[in-house]
mmCIF file of C-alpha atoms and ligand atoms in Angstrom:
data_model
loop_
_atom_site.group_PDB
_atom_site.id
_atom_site.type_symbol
_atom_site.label_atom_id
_atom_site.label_comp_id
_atom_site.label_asym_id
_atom_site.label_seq_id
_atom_site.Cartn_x
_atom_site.Cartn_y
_atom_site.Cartn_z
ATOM 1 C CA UNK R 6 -89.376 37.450 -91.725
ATOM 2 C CA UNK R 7 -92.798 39.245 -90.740
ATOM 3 C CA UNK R 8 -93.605 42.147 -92.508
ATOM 4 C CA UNK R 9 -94.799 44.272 -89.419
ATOM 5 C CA UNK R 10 -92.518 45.916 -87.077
ATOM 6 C CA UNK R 11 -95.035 46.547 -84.215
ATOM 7 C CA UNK R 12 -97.390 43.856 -82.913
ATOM 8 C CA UNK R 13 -100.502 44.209 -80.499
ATOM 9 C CA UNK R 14 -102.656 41.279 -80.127
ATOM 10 C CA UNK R 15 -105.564 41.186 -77.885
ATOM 11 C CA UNK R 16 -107.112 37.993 -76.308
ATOM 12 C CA UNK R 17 -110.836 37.051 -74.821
ATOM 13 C CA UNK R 18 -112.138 33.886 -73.502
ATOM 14 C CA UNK R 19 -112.099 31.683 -76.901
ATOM 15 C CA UNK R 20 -108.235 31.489 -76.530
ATOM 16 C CA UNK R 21 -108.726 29.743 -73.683
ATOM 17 C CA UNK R 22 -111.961 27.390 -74.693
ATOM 18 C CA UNK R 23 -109.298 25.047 -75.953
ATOM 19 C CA UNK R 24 -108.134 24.452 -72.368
ATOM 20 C CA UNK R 25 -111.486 23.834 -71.380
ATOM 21 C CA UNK R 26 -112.342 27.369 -69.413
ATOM 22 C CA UNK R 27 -115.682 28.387 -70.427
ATOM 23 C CA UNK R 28 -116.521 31.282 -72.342
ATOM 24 C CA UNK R 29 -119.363 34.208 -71.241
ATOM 25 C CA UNK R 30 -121.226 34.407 -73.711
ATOM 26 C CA UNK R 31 -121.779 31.114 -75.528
ATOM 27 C CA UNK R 32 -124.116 29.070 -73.192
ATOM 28 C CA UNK R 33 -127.468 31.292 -73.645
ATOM 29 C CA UNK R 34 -125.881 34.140 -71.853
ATOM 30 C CA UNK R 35 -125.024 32.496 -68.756
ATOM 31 C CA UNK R 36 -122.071 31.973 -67.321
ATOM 32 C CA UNK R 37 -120.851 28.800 -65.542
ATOM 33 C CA UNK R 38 -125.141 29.226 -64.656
ATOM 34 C CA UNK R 39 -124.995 32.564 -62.840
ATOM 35 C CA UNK R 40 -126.373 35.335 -64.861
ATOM 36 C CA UNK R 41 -123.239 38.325 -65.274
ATOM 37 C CA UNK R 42 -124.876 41.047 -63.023
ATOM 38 C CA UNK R 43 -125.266 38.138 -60.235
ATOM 39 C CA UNK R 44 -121.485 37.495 -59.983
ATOM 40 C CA UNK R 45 -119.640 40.234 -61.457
ATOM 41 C CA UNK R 46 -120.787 43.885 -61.025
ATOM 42 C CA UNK R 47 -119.493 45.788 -57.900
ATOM 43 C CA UNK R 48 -123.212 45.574 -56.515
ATOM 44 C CA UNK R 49 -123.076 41.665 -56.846
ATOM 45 C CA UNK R 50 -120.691 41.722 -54.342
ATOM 46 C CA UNK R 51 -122.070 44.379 -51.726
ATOM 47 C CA UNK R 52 -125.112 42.291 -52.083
ATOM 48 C CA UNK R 53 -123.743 38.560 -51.496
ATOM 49 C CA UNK R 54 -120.177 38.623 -51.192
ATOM 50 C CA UNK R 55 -120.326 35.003 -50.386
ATOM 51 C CA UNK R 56 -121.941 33.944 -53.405
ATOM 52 C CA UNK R 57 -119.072 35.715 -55.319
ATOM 53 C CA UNK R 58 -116.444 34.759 -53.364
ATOM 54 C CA UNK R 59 -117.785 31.032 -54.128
ATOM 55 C CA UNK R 60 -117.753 31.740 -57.852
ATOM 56 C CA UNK R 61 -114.864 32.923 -58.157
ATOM 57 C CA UNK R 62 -113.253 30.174 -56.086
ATOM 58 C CA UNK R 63 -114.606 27.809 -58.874
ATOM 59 C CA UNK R 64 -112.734 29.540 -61.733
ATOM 60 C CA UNK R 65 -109.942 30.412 -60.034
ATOM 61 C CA UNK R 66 -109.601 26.119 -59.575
ATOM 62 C CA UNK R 67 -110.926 25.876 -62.882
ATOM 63 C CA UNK R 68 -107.915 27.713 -63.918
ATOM 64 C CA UNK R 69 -105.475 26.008 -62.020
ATOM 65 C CA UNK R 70 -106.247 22.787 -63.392
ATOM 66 C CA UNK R 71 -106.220 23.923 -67.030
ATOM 67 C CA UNK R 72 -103.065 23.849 -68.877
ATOM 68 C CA UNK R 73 -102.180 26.458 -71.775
ATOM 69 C CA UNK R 74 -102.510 25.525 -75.353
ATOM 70 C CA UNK R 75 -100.906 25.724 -78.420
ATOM 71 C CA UNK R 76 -102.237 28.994 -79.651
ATOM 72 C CA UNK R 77 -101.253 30.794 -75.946
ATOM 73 C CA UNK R 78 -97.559 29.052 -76.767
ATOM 74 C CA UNK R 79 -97.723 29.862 -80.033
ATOM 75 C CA UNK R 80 -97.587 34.059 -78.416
ATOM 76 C CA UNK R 81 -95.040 33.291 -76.388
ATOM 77 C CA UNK R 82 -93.159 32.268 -78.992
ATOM 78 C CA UNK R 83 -94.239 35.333 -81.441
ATOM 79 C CA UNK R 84 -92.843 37.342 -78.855
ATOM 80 C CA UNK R 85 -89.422 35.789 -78.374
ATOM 81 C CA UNK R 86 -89.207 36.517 -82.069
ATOM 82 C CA UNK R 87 -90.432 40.068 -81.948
ATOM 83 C CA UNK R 88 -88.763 43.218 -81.439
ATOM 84 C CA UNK R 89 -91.780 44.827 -80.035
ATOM 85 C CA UNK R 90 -94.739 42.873 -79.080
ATOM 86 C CA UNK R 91 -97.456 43.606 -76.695
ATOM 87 C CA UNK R 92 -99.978 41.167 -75.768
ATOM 88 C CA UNK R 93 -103.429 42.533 -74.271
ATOM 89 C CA UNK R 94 -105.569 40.203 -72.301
ATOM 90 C CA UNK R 95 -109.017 40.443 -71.475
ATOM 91 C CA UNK R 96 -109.313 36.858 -69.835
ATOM 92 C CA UNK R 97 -108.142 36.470 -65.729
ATOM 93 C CA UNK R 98 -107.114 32.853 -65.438
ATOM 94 C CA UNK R 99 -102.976 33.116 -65.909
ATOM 95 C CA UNK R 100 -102.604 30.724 -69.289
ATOM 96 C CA UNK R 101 -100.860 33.505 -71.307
ATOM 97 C CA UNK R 102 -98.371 33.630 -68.157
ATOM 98 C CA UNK R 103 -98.033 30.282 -67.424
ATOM 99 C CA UNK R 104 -97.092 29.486 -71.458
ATOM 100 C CA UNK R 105 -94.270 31.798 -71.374
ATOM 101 C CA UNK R 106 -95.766 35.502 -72.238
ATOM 102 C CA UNK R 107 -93.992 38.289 -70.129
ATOM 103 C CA UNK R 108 -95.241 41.618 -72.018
ATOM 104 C CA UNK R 109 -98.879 41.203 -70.889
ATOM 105 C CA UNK R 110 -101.335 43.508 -69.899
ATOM 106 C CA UNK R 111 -104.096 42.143 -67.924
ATOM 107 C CA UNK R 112 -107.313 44.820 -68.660
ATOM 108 C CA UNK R 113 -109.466 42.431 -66.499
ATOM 109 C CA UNK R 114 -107.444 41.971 -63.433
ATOM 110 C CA UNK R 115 -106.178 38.361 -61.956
ATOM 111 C CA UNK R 116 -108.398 35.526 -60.966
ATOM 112 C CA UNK R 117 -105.017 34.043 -58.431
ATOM 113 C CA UNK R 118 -104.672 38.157 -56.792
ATOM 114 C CA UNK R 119 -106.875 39.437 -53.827
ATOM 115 C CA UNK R 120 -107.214 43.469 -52.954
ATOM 116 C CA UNK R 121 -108.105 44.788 -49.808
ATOM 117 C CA UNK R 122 -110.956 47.751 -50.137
ATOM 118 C CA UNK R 123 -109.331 49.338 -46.980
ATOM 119 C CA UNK R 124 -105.282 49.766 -47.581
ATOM 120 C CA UNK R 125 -105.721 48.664 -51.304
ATOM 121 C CA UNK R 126 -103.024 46.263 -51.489
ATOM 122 C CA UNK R 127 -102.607 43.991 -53.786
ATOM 123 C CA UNK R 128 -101.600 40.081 -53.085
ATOM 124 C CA UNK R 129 -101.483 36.664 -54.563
ATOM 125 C CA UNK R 130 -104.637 34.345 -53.362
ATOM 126 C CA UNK R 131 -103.013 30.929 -52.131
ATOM 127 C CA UNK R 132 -105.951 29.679 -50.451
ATOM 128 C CA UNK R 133 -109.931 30.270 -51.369
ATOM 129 C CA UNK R 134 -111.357 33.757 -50.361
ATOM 130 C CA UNK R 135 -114.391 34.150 -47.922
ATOM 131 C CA UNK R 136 -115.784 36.629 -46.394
ATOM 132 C CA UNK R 137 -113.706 35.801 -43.262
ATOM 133 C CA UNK R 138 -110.118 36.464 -45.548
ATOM 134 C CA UNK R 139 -108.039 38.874 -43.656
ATOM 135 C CA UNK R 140 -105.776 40.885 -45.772
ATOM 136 C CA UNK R 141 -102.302 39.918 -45.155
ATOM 137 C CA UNK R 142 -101.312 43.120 -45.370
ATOM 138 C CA UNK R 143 -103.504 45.775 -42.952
ATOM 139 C CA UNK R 144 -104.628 42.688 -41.332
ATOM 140 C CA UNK R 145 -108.359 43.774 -41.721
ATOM 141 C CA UNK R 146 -111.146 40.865 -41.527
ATOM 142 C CA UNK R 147 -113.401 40.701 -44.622
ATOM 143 C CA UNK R 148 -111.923 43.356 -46.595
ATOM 144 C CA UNK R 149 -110.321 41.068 -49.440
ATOM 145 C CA UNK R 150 -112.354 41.373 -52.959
ATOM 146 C CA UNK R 151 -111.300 39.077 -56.003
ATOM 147 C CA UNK R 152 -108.542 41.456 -58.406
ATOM 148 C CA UNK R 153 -111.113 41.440 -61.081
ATOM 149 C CA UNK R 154 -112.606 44.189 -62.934
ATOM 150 C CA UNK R 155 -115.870 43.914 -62.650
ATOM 151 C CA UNK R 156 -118.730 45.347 -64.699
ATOM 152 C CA UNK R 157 -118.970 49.382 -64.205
ATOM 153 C CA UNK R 158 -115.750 49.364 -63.084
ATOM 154 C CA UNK R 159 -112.636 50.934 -64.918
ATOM 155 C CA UNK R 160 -110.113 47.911 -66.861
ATOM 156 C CA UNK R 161 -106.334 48.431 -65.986
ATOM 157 C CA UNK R 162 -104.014 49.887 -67.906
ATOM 158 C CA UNK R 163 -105.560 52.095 -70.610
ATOM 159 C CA UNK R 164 -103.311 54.602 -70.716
ATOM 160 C CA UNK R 165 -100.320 51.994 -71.805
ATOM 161 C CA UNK R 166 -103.000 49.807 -74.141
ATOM 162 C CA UNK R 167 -104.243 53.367 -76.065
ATOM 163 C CA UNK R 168 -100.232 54.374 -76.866
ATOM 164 C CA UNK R 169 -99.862 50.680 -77.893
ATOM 165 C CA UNK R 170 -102.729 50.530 -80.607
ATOM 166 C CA UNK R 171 -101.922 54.308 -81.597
ATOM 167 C CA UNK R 172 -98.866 53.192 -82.596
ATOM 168 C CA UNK R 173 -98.871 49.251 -83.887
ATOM 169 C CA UNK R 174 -98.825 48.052 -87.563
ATOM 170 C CA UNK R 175 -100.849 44.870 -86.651
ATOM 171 C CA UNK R 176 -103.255 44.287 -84.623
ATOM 172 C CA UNK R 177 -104.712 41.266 -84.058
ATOM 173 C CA UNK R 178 -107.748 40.155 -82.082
ATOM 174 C CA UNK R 179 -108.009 36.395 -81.085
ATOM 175 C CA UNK R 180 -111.207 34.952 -79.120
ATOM 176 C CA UNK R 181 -113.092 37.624 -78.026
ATOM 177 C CA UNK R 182 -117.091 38.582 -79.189
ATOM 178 C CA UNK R 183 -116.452 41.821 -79.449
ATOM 179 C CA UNK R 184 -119.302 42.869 -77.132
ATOM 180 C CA UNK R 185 -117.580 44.358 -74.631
ATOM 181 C CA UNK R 186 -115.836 47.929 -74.428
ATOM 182 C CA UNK R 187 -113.431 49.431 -74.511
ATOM 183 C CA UNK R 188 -111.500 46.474 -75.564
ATOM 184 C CA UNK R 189 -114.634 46.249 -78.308
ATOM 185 C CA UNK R 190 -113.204 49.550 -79.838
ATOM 186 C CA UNK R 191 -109.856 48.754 -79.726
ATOM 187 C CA UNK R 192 -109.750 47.436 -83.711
ATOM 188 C CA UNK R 193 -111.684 50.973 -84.616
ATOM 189 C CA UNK R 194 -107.958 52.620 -82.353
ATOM 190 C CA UNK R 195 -105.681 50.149 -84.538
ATOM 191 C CA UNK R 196 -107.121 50.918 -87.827
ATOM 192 C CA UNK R 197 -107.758 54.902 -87.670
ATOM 193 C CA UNK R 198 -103.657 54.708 -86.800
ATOM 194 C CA UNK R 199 -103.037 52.553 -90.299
ATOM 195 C CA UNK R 200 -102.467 49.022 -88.560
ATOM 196 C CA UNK R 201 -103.500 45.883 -90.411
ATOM 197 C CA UNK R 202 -106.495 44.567 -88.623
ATOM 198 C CA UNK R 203 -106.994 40.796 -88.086
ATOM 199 C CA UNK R 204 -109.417 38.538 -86.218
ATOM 200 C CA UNK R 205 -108.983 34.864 -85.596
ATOM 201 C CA UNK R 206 -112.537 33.287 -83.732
ATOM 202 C CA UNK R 207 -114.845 30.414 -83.961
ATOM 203 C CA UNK R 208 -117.364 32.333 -85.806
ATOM 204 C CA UNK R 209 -117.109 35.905 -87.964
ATOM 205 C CA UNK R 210 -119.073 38.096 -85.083
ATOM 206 C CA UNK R 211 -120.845 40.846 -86.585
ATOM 207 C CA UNK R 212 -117.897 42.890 -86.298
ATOM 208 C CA UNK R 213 -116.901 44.449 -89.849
ATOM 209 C CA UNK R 214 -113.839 46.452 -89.100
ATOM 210 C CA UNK R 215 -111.512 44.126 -89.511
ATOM 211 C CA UNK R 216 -109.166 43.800 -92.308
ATOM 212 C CA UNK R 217 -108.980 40.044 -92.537
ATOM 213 C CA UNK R 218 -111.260 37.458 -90.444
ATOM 214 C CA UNK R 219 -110.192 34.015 -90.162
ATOM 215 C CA UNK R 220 -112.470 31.938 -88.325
ATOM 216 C CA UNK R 221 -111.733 28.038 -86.426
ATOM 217 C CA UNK R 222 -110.808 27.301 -82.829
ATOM 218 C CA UNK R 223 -107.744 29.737 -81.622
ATOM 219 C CA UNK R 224 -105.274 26.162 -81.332
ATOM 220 C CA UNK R 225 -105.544 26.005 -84.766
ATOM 221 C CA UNK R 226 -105.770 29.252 -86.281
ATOM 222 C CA UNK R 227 -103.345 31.105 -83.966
ATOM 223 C CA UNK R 228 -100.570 28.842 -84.910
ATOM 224 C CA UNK R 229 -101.825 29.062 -88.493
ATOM 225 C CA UNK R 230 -101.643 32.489 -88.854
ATOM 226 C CA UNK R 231 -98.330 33.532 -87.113
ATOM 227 C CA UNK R 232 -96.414 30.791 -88.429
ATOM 228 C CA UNK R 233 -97.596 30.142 -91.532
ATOM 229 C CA UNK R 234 -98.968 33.552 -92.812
ATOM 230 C CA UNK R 235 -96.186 35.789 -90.736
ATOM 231 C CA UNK R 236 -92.997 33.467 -91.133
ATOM 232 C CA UNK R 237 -92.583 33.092 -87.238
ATOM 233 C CA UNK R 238 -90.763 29.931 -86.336
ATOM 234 C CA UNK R 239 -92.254 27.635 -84.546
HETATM 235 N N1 LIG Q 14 -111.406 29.368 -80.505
HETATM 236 C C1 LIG Q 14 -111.573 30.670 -80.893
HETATM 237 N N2 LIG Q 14 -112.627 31.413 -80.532
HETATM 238 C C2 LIG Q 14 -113.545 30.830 -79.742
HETATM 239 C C3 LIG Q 14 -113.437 29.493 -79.289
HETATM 240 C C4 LIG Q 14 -112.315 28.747 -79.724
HETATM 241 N N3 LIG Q 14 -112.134 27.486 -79.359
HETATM 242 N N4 LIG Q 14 -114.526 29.209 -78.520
HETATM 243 C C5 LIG Q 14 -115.260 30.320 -78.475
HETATM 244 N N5 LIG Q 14 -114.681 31.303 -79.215
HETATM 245 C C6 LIG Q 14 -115.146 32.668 -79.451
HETATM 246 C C7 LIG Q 14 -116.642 32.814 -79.406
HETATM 247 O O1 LIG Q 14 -117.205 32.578 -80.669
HETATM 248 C C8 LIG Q 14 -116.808 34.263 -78.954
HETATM 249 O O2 LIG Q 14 -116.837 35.149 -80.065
HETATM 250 O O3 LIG Q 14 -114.639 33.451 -78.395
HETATM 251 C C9 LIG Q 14 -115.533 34.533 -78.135
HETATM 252 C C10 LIG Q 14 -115.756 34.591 -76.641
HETATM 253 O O4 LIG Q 14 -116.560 35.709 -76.358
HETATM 254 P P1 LIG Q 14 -116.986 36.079 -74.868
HETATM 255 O O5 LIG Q 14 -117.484 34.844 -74.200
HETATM 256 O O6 LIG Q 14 -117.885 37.248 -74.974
HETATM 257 O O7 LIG Q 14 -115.620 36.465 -74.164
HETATM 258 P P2 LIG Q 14 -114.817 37.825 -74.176
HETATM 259 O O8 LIG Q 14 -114.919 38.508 -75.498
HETATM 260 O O9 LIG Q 14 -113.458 37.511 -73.661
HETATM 261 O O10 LIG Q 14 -115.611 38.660 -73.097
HETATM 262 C C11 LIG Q 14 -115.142 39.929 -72.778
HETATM 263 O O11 LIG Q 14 -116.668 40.153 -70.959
HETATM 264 O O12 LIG Q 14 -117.752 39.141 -69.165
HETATM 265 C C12 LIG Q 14 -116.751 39.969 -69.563
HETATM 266 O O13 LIG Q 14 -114.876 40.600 -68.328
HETATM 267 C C13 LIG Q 14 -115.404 39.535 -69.073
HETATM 268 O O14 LIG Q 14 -113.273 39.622 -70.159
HETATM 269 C C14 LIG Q 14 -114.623 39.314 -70.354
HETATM 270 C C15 LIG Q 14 -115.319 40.234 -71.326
#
């Protein structure tokens, strides 16, 4: 039986490595070769929406061809088992969905949803965006932008994740450099409301706050850790 009552774990890019998606910040600070503020700042796209309509084409088919791995099934399956379990996700391709997780929040948006800057609707992408895409809901020409939360923009859900981390007895972080706020601060939330603080990554980051930091690849560690340490079945 696991010990805590109320889990939040939080995910970045390394969880997904072991599918073969690419991280941000491990290839000399460039990203799939595009340097962040090219592709993924509001200003990016008012400058050459084509450009980042083309990028994000490539991950979003990137995505589609990965397939989830054992530490996003090994979630799912905490999950199942838990009373109350919240997963937070930083990352936009759909692995965590596609293995099984239902309580997700998504701070980053979704690589596979478009939304229209005039009627602000929100819709599944079936087909590559240009700057042609009409919105199939207000019908306007050119007005569909990737769902992604871009750089100097505001991540989703925040009021949800803050009551979550105010009030969880673990919280652990899984794949994610810890460069990037708010999700950054979200261990310094956990641990100022008593939760147990874990990280599982490749390497230690510089980050100190954590309780415990086990470091390897997520498909081995993330199993490792809820299975073996916390008693979840597998
Ligand atoms: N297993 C576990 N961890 C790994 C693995 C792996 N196989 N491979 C890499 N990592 C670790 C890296 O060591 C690094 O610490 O995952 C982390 C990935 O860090 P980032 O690339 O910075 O990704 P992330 O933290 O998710 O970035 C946050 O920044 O660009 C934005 O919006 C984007 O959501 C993203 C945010």
């Amino acid at each position: 039986m696991c010990q805590y009552q109320k889990l939040v774990v939080l995910t970045g890019a390394g969880i997904s490595a072991d599918s073969g998606l690419a991280t941000f910040r491990d290839g000399g600070g460039l990203w799939e070769n595009h340097r962040i503020e090219e592709v993924a700042t509001p200003e990016a796209f008012d400058r050459n929406p084509a450009l980042v309509h083309r990028f994000y084409n490539a991950r979003r088919e990137a995505a589609a061809q990965a397939e989830p791995n054992a530490a996003h099934q090994c979630l799912a399956a905490v999950e199942q088992q838990s009373k109350d379990f919240v997963l937070i996700s930083q990352n936009v391709d759909n692995l965590h969905q596609r293995a099984g997780s239902k309580n997700l929040l998504s701070m980053h948006g979704q690589l596979n949803e478009c939304r229209c800057i005039q009627c602000h609707s929100i819709n599944e992408i079936h087909q590559d965006l240009t700057v042609e895409s009409v919105c199939p809901n207000c019908q306007s020409p050119g007005s569909l932008r990737p769902n992604i939360v871009w750089f100097g923009e505001m991540p989703l859900h925040m009021d949800e994740i803050m009551a979550q981390l105010m009030g969880c007895d673990l919280f652990v972080a899984i794949g994610t450099s810890g460069t990037v706020y708010p999700a950054a601060g979200f261990v310094e939330i956990a641990k100022s409301h008593q939760a147990h603080t874990v990280m599982l990554n490749l390497d230690g980051t510089d980050n100190t706050m954590f309780d415990e930091v086990i470091t390897g690849q997520a498909f081995e560690v993330v199993p490792a850790y809820f299975y073996d340490e916390l008693d979840f079945k597998r």
